[in-house]
mmCIF file with all atom_site columns, C-alpha atoms in Angstrom:
data_model
loop_
_atom_site.group_PDB
_atom_site.id
_atom_site.type_symbol
_atom_site.label_atom_id
_atom_site.label_alt_id
_atom_site.label_comp_id
_atom_site.label_asym_id
_atom_site.label_entity_id
_atom_site.label_seq_id
_atom_site.pdbx_PDB_ins_code
_atom_site.Cartn_x
_atom_site.Cartn_y
_atom_site.Cartn_z
_atom_site.occupancy
_atom_site.B_iso_or_equiv
_atom_site.pdbx_formal_charge
_atom_site.auth_seq_id
_atom_site.auth_comp_id
_atom_site.auth_asym_id
_atom_site.auth_atom_id
_atom_site.pdbx_PDB_model_num
ATOM 1   C CA . MET T 1 1   ? 0.003  0.005  0.001   1.00 35.00 ? 1   MET T CA 1
ATOM 2   C CA . GLU T 1 2   ? 1.445  3.331  -1.050  1.00 48.00 ? 2   GLU T CA 1
ATOM 3   C CA . GLU T 1 3   ? 1.565  6.059  1.579   1.00 54.00 ? 3   GLU T CA 1
ATOM 4   C CA . GLU T 1 4   ? -0.377 9.184  0.636   1.00 64.00 ? 4   GLU T CA 1
ATOM 5   C CA . GLY T 1 5   ? 1.719  12.335 0.281   1.00 74.00 ? 5   GLY T CA 1
ATOM 6   C CA . TRP T 1 6   ? -0.436 15.099 1.686   1.00 77.00 ? 6   TRP T CA 1
ATOM 7   C CA . SER T 1 7   ? -4.078 15.362 2.595   1.00 77.00 ? 7   SER T CA 1
ATOM 8   C CA . PRO T 1 8   ? -6.068 18.257 4.025   1.00 78.00 ? 8   PRO T CA 1
ATOM 9   C CA . ASP T 1 9   ? -6.598 16.402 7.326   1.00 78.00 ? 9   ASP T CA 1
ATOM 10  C CA . MET T 1 10  ? -2.844 16.824 7.949   1.00 79.00 ? 10  MET T CA 1
ATOM 11  C CA . ALA T 1 11  ? -3.195 20.594 8.183   1.00 83.00 ? 11  ALA T CA 1
ATOM 12  C CA . LEU T 1 12  ? -2.370 22.125 11.566  1.00 87.00 ? 12  LEU T CA 1
ATOM 13  C CA . GLY T 1 13  ? -4.120 25.454 10.999  1.00 84.00 ? 13  GLY T CA 1
ATOM 14  C CA . ILE T 1 14  ? -0.893 27.401 10.831  1.00 85.00 ? 14  ILE T CA 1
ATOM 15  C CA . PRO T 1 15  ? -0.339 28.365 7.168   1.00 85.00 ? 15  PRO T CA 1
ATOM 16  C CA . LEU T 1 16  ? 3.400  28.695 7.668   1.00 83.00 ? 16  LEU T CA 1
ATOM 17  C CA . PHE T 1 17  ? 3.603  25.034 8.821   1.00 85.00 ? 17  PHE T CA 1
ATOM 18  C CA . ASP T 1 18  ? 0.960  23.677 6.519   1.00 89.00 ? 18  ASP T CA 1
ATOM 19  C CA . GLU T 1 19  ? 2.602  25.023 3.330   1.00 89.00 ? 19  GLU T CA 1
ATOM 20  C CA . ALA T 1 20  ? 6.051  23.752 4.361   1.00 88.00 ? 20  ALA T CA 1
ATOM 21  C CA . HIS T 1 21  ? 4.714  20.361 5.430   1.00 88.00 ? 21  HIS T CA 1
ATOM 22  C CA . GLU T 1 22  ? 2.674  19.900 2.284   1.00 90.00 ? 22  GLU T CA 1
ATOM 23  C CA . ALA T 1 23  ? 5.742  20.675 0.167   1.00 92.00 ? 23  ALA T CA 1
ATOM 24  C CA . LEU T 1 24  ? 7.864  18.243 2.181   1.00 90.00 ? 24  LEU T CA 1
ATOM 25  C CA . ALA T 1 25  ? 5.324  15.438 1.937   1.00 89.00 ? 25  ALA T CA 1
ATOM 26  C CA . GLU T 1 26  ? 5.113  15.874 -1.805  1.00 90.00 ? 26  GLU T CA 1
ATOM 27  C CA . GLN T 1 27  ? 8.919  16.090 -2.081  1.00 92.00 ? 27  GLN T CA 1
ATOM 28  C CA . ILE T 1 28  ? 9.257  12.761 -0.250  1.00 91.00 ? 28  ILE T CA 1
ATOM 29  C CA . LYS T 1 29  ? 6.682  11.141 -2.505  1.00 90.00 ? 29  LYS T CA 1
ATOM 30  C CA . THR T 1 30  ? 8.390  12.506 -5.626  1.00 92.00 ? 30  THR T CA 1
ATOM 31  C CA . LEU T 1 31  ? 11.784 11.246 -4.430  1.00 94.00 ? 31  LEU T CA 1
ATOM 32  C CA . MET T 1 32  ? 10.354 7.774  -3.967  1.00 92.00 ? 32  MET T CA 1
ATOM 33  C CA . HIS T 1 33  ? 9.387  7.734  -7.632  1.00 93.00 ? 33  HIS T CA 1
ATOM 34  C CA . SER T 1 34  ? 12.508 9.404  -8.982  1.00 95.00 ? 34  SER T CA 1
ATOM 35  C CA . LYS T 1 35  ? 14.893 7.821  -11.485 1.00 96.00 ? 35  LYS T CA 1
ATOM 36  C CA . ASP T 1 36  ? 17.949 6.171  -9.988  1.00 96.00 ? 36  ASP T CA 1
ATOM 37  C CA . GLU T 1 37  ? 20.221 8.783  -11.533 1.00 96.00 ? 37  GLU T CA 1
ATOM 38  C CA . ASP T 1 38  ? 18.212 11.589 -9.926  1.00 96.00 ? 38  ASP T CA 1
ATOM 39  C CA . PHE T 1 39  ? 17.933 9.999  -6.491  1.00 96.00 ? 39  PHE T CA 1
ATOM 40  C CA . ALA T 1 40  ? 21.128 11.373 -4.864  1.00 96.00 ? 40  ALA T CA 1
ATOM 41  C CA . ALA T 1 41  ? 20.348 14.950 -5.846  1.00 96.00 ? 41  ALA T CA 1
ATOM 42  C CA . GLY T 1 42  ? 16.746 14.542 -4.709  1.00 96.00 ? 42  GLY T CA 1
ATOM 43  C CA . LEU T 1 43  ? 17.851 13.120 -1.383  1.00 97.00 ? 43  LEU T CA 1
ATOM 44  C CA . GLU T 1 44  ? 20.240 15.996 -0.803  1.00 96.00 ? 44  GLU T CA 1
ATOM 45  C CA . GLN T 1 45  ? 17.482 18.479 -1.558  1.00 96.00 ? 45  GLN T CA 1
ATOM 46  C CA . LEU T 1 46  ? 15.102 16.668 0.780   1.00 96.00 ? 46  LEU T CA 1
ATOM 47  C CA . VAL T 1 47  ? 17.650 16.670 3.626   1.00 96.00 ? 47  VAL T CA 1
ATOM 48  C CA . ASP T 1 48  ? 18.289 20.379 3.108   1.00 96.00 ? 48  ASP T CA 1
ATOM 49  C CA . CYS T 1 49  ? 14.547 21.182 3.147   1.00 94.00 ? 49  CYS T CA 1
ATOM 50  C CA . LEU T 1 50  ? 13.890 19.006 6.192   1.00 95.00 ? 50  LEU T CA 1
ATOM 51  C CA . ASP T 1 51  ? 16.812 20.627 7.978   1.00 96.00 ? 51  ASP T CA 1
ATOM 52  C CA . ALA T 1 52  ? 15.503 24.131 7.227   1.00 94.00 ? 52  ALA T CA 1
ATOM 53  C CA . ASP T 1 53  ? 11.937 23.192 8.299   1.00 93.00 ? 53  ASP T CA 1
ATOM 54  C CA . PHE T 1 54  ? 13.176 21.589 11.506  1.00 95.00 ? 54  PHE T CA 1
ATOM 55  C CA . ARG T 1 55  ? 15.389 24.551 12.381  1.00 94.00 ? 55  ARG T CA 1
ATOM 56  C CA . HIS T 1 56  ? 12.457 26.921 11.839  1.00 92.00 ? 56  HIS T CA 1
ATOM 57  C CA . GLU T 1 57  ? 10.211 24.849 14.106  1.00 93.00 ? 57  GLU T CA 1
ATOM 58  C CA . GLU T 1 58  ? 12.939 24.691 16.762  1.00 95.00 ? 58  GLU T CA 1
ATOM 59  C CA . THR T 1 59  ? 13.421 28.480 16.637  1.00 93.00 ? 59  THR T CA 1
ATOM 60  C CA . LEU T 1 60  ? 9.703  28.930 17.267  1.00 93.00 ? 60  LEU T CA 1
ATOM 61  C CA . MET T 1 61  ? 9.822  26.411 20.100  1.00 95.00 ? 61  MET T CA 1
ATOM 62  C CA . GLU T 1 62  ? 12.698 28.354 21.696  1.00 95.00 ? 62  GLU T CA 1
ATOM 63  C CA . ALA T 1 63  ? 10.766 31.605 21.273  1.00 93.00 ? 63  ALA T CA 1
ATOM 64  C CA . ILE T 1 64  ? 7.886  30.297 23.394  1.00 95.00 ? 64  ILE T CA 1
ATOM 65  C CA . ASP T 1 65  ? 10.033 28.275 25.796  1.00 96.00 ? 65  ASP T CA 1
ATOM 66  C CA . TYR T 1 66  ? 8.262  25.127 24.636  1.00 97.00 ? 66  TYR T CA 1
ATOM 67  C CA . PRO T 1 67  ? 8.474  22.395 27.289  1.00 96.00 ? 67  PRO T CA 1
ATOM 68  C CA . ALA T 1 68  ? 8.817  19.540 24.782  1.00 97.00 ? 68  ALA T CA 1
ATOM 69  C CA . LEU T 1 69  ? 11.613 21.253 22.840  1.00 97.00 ? 69  LEU T CA 1
ATOM 70  C CA . HIS T 1 70  ? 14.237 18.678 23.694  1.00 97.00 ? 70  HIS T CA 1
ATOM 71  C CA . SER T 1 71  ? 12.226 15.605 22.662  1.00 97.00 ? 71  SER T CA 1
ATOM 72  C CA . HIS T 1 72  ? 10.872 17.317 19.530  1.00 97.00 ? 72  HIS T CA 1
ATOM 73  C CA . ARG T 1 73  ? 14.386 18.384 18.524  1.00 97.00 ? 73  ARG T CA 1
ATOM 74  C CA . GLU T 1 74  ? 15.626 14.838 19.176  1.00 97.00 ? 74  GLU T CA 1
ATOM 75  C CA . GLN T 1 75  ? 13.019 13.417 16.776  1.00 97.00 ? 75  GLN T CA 1
ATOM 76  C CA . HIS T 1 76  ? 14.210 15.811 14.097  1.00 97.00 ? 76  HIS T CA 1
ATOM 77  C CA . ALA T 1 77  ? 17.875 14.978 14.708  1.00 97.00 ? 77  ALA T CA 1
ATOM 78  C CA . ARG T 1 78  ? 17.236 11.219 14.449  1.00 97.00 ? 78  ARG T CA 1
ATOM 79  C CA . VAL T 1 79  ? 15.587 11.520 11.057  1.00 96.00 ? 79  VAL T CA 1
ATOM 80  C CA . LEU T 1 80  ? 18.305 13.809 9.663   1.00 97.00 ? 80  LEU T CA 1
ATOM 81  C CA . SER T 1 81  ? 21.017 11.563 11.060  1.00 97.00 ? 81  SER T CA 1
ATOM 82  C CA . LYS T 1 82  ? 19.580 8.449  9.447   1.00 96.00 ? 82  LYS T CA 1
ATOM 83  C CA . LEU T 1 83  ? 19.138 10.185 6.083   1.00 96.00 ? 83  LEU T CA 1
ATOM 84  C CA . ASN T 1 84  ? 22.691 11.562 6.205   1.00 96.00 ? 84  ASN T CA 1
ATOM 85  C CA . GLN T 1 85  ? 24.053 8.099  6.897   1.00 96.00 ? 85  GLN T CA 1
ATOM 86  C CA . LEU T 1 86  ? 22.485 6.442  3.831   1.00 96.00 ? 86  LEU T CA 1
ATOM 87  C CA . ASN T 1 87  ? 24.897 4.686  1.487   1.00 95.00 ? 87  ASN T CA 1
ATOM 88  C CA . LEU T 1 88  ? 24.044 5.910  -1.999  1.00 95.00 ? 88  LEU T CA 1
ATOM 89  C CA . ASP T 1 89  ? 25.794 2.844  -3.451  1.00 95.00 ? 89  ASP T CA 1
ATOM 90  C CA . ASP T 1 90  ? 22.798 0.827  -2.211  1.00 96.00 ? 90  ASP T CA 1
ATOM 91  C CA . LEU T 1 91  ? 19.818 2.566  -3.813  1.00 95.00 ? 91  LEU T CA 1
ATOM 92  C CA . LYS T 1 92  ? 17.385 -0.147 -2.814  1.00 95.00 ? 92  LYS T CA 1
ATOM 93  C CA . SER T 1 93  ? 18.146 0.409  0.864   1.00 95.00 ? 93  SER T CA 1
ATOM 94  C CA . CYS T 1 94  ? 18.071 4.172  0.361   1.00 95.00 ? 94  CYS T CA 1
ATOM 95  C CA . ARG T 1 95  ? 14.636 4.010  -1.208  1.00 95.00 ? 95  ARG T CA 1
ATOM 96  C CA . THR T 1 96  ? 13.414 1.758  1.608   1.00 95.00 ? 96  THR T CA 1
ATOM 97  C CA . ALA T 1 97  ? 14.719 4.254  4.195   1.00 94.00 ? 97  ALA T CA 1
ATOM 98  C CA . VAL T 1 98  ? 13.187 7.255  2.430   1.00 93.00 ? 98  VAL T CA 1
ATOM 99  C CA . GLY T 1 99  ? 9.943  5.273  2.178   1.00 91.00 ? 99  GLY T CA 1
ATOM 100 C CA . LEU T 1 100 ? 9.888  5.148  5.952   1.00 93.00 ? 100 LEU T CA 1
ATOM 101 C CA . VAL T 1 101 ? 10.161 8.918  6.259   1.00 92.00 ? 101 VAL T CA 1
ATOM 102 C CA . LEU T 1 102 ? 6.658  9.569  4.974   1.00 88.00 ? 102 LEU T CA 1
ATOM 103 C CA . PRO T 1 103 ? 4.868  7.387  7.561   1.00 90.00 ? 103 PRO T CA 1
ATOM 104 C CA . TRP T 1 104 ? 7.123  8.911  10.252  1.00 92.00 ? 104 TRP T CA 1
ATOM 105 C CA . PHE T 1 105 ? 6.202  12.369 8.947   1.00 89.00 ? 105 PHE T CA 1
ATOM 106 C CA . HIS T 1 106 ? 2.494  11.573 9.144   1.00 87.00 ? 106 HIS T CA 1
ATOM 107 C CA . ALA T 1 107 ? 2.873  10.361 12.750  1.00 91.00 ? 107 ALA T CA 1
ATOM 108 C CA . HIS T 1 108 ? 5.077  13.334 13.673  1.00 93.00 ? 108 HIS T CA 1
ATOM 109 C CA . LEU T 1 109 ? 2.509  15.779 12.296  1.00 91.00 ? 109 LEU T CA 1
ATOM 110 C CA . ALA T 1 110 ? -0.323 14.072 14.148  1.00 91.00 ? 110 ALA T CA 1
ATOM 111 C CA . THR T 1 111 ? 1.484  14.108 17.482  1.00 94.00 ? 111 THR T CA 1
ATOM 112 C CA . ALA T 1 112 ? 4.484  16.365 18.058  1.00 95.00 ? 112 ALA T CA 1
ATOM 113 C CA . ASP T 1 113 ? 3.626  19.025 15.496  1.00 94.00 ? 113 ASP T CA 1
ATOM 114 C CA . THR T 1 114 ? -0.020 19.129 16.511  1.00 94.00 ? 114 THR T CA 1
ATOM 115 C CA . ALA T 1 115 ? 0.990  19.761 20.125  1.00 96.00 ? 115 ALA T CA 1
ATOM 116 C CA . LEU T 1 116 ? 3.438  22.427 18.957  1.00 95.00 ? 116 LEU T CA 1
ATOM 117 C CA . ALA T 1 117 ? 0.776  24.124 16.813  1.00 92.00 ? 117 ALA T CA 1
ATOM 118 C CA . ILE T 1 118 ? -1.571 24.304 19.816  1.00 93.00 ? 118 ILE T CA 1
ATOM 119 C CA . ALA T 1 119 ? 1.189  25.718 22.022  1.00 95.00 ? 119 ALA T CA 1
ATOM 120 C CA . LEU T 1 120 ? 2.094  28.326 19.398  1.00 92.00 ? 120 LEU T CA 1
ATOM 121 C CA . GLN T 1 121 ? -1.511 29.384 18.978  1.00 90.00 ? 121 GLN T CA 1
ATOM 122 C CA . MET T 1 122 ? -1.915 29.694 22.733  1.00 92.00 ? 122 MET T CA 1
ATOM 123 C CA . SER T 1 123 ? 1.360  31.590 23.140  1.00 92.00 ? 123 SER T CA 1
ATOM 124 C CA . GLY T 1 124 ? 0.173  34.631 21.281  1.00 85.00 ? 124 GLY T CA 1
ATOM 125 C CA . LEU T 1 125 ? 3.425  34.728 19.286  1.00 83.00 ? 125 LEU T CA 1
ATOM 126 C CA . ASP T 1 126 ? 2.960  36.625 16.027  1.00 80.00 ? 126 ASP T CA 1
ATOM 127 C CA . LEU T 1 127 ? 3.718  33.808 13.597  1.00 73.00 ? 127 LEU T CA 1
ATOM 128 C CA . ASP T 1 128 ? 3.708  36.145 10.625  1.00 69.00 ? 128 ASP T CA 1
ATOM 129 C CA . GLU T 1 129 ? 6.447  38.213 12.222  1.00 71.00 ? 129 GLU T CA 1
ATOM 130 C CA . ALA T 1 130 ? 8.332  35.086 13.233  1.00 68.00 ? 130 ALA T CA 1
ATOM 131 C CA . ALA T 1 131 ? 8.184  33.860 9.631   1.00 60.00 ? 131 ALA T CA 1
ATOM 132 C CA . LYS T 1 132 ? 9.669  37.117 8.386   1.00 63.00 ? 132 LYS T CA 1
ATOM 133 C CA . ALA T 1 133 ? 12.512 36.825 10.879  1.00 62.00 ? 133 ALA T CA 1
ATOM 134 C CA . ASN T 1 134 ? 13.618 33.468 9.410   1.00 58.00 ? 134 ASN T CA 1
#
């Protein structure tokens, strides 16, 4: 069964997050269907985009002194670490690993990012201003 890329029920109600998360989900799905010769470049781009998205979330968590910052940051670090350790000489294993990112991403959105979205909305932080700062 193929994992769906993005669906409206994944939206957190914060446009800044929702747009980035939708793009990341679609990027993962596209990478899974990429040609072998395009995989390495696509993986590098995915890692760069994930890293930027994670750093942005972590900056917002720091701004509101988010109590789950450490565990949320740890989840991000684990995914990036695993992706950075992939051996591009074994494309089958790489594709399998990337295929696991999308289900993780769905679970992460439904749990950690949902809790963060609620905390951000309750914090009163001006998310539009925070987006401009990054």
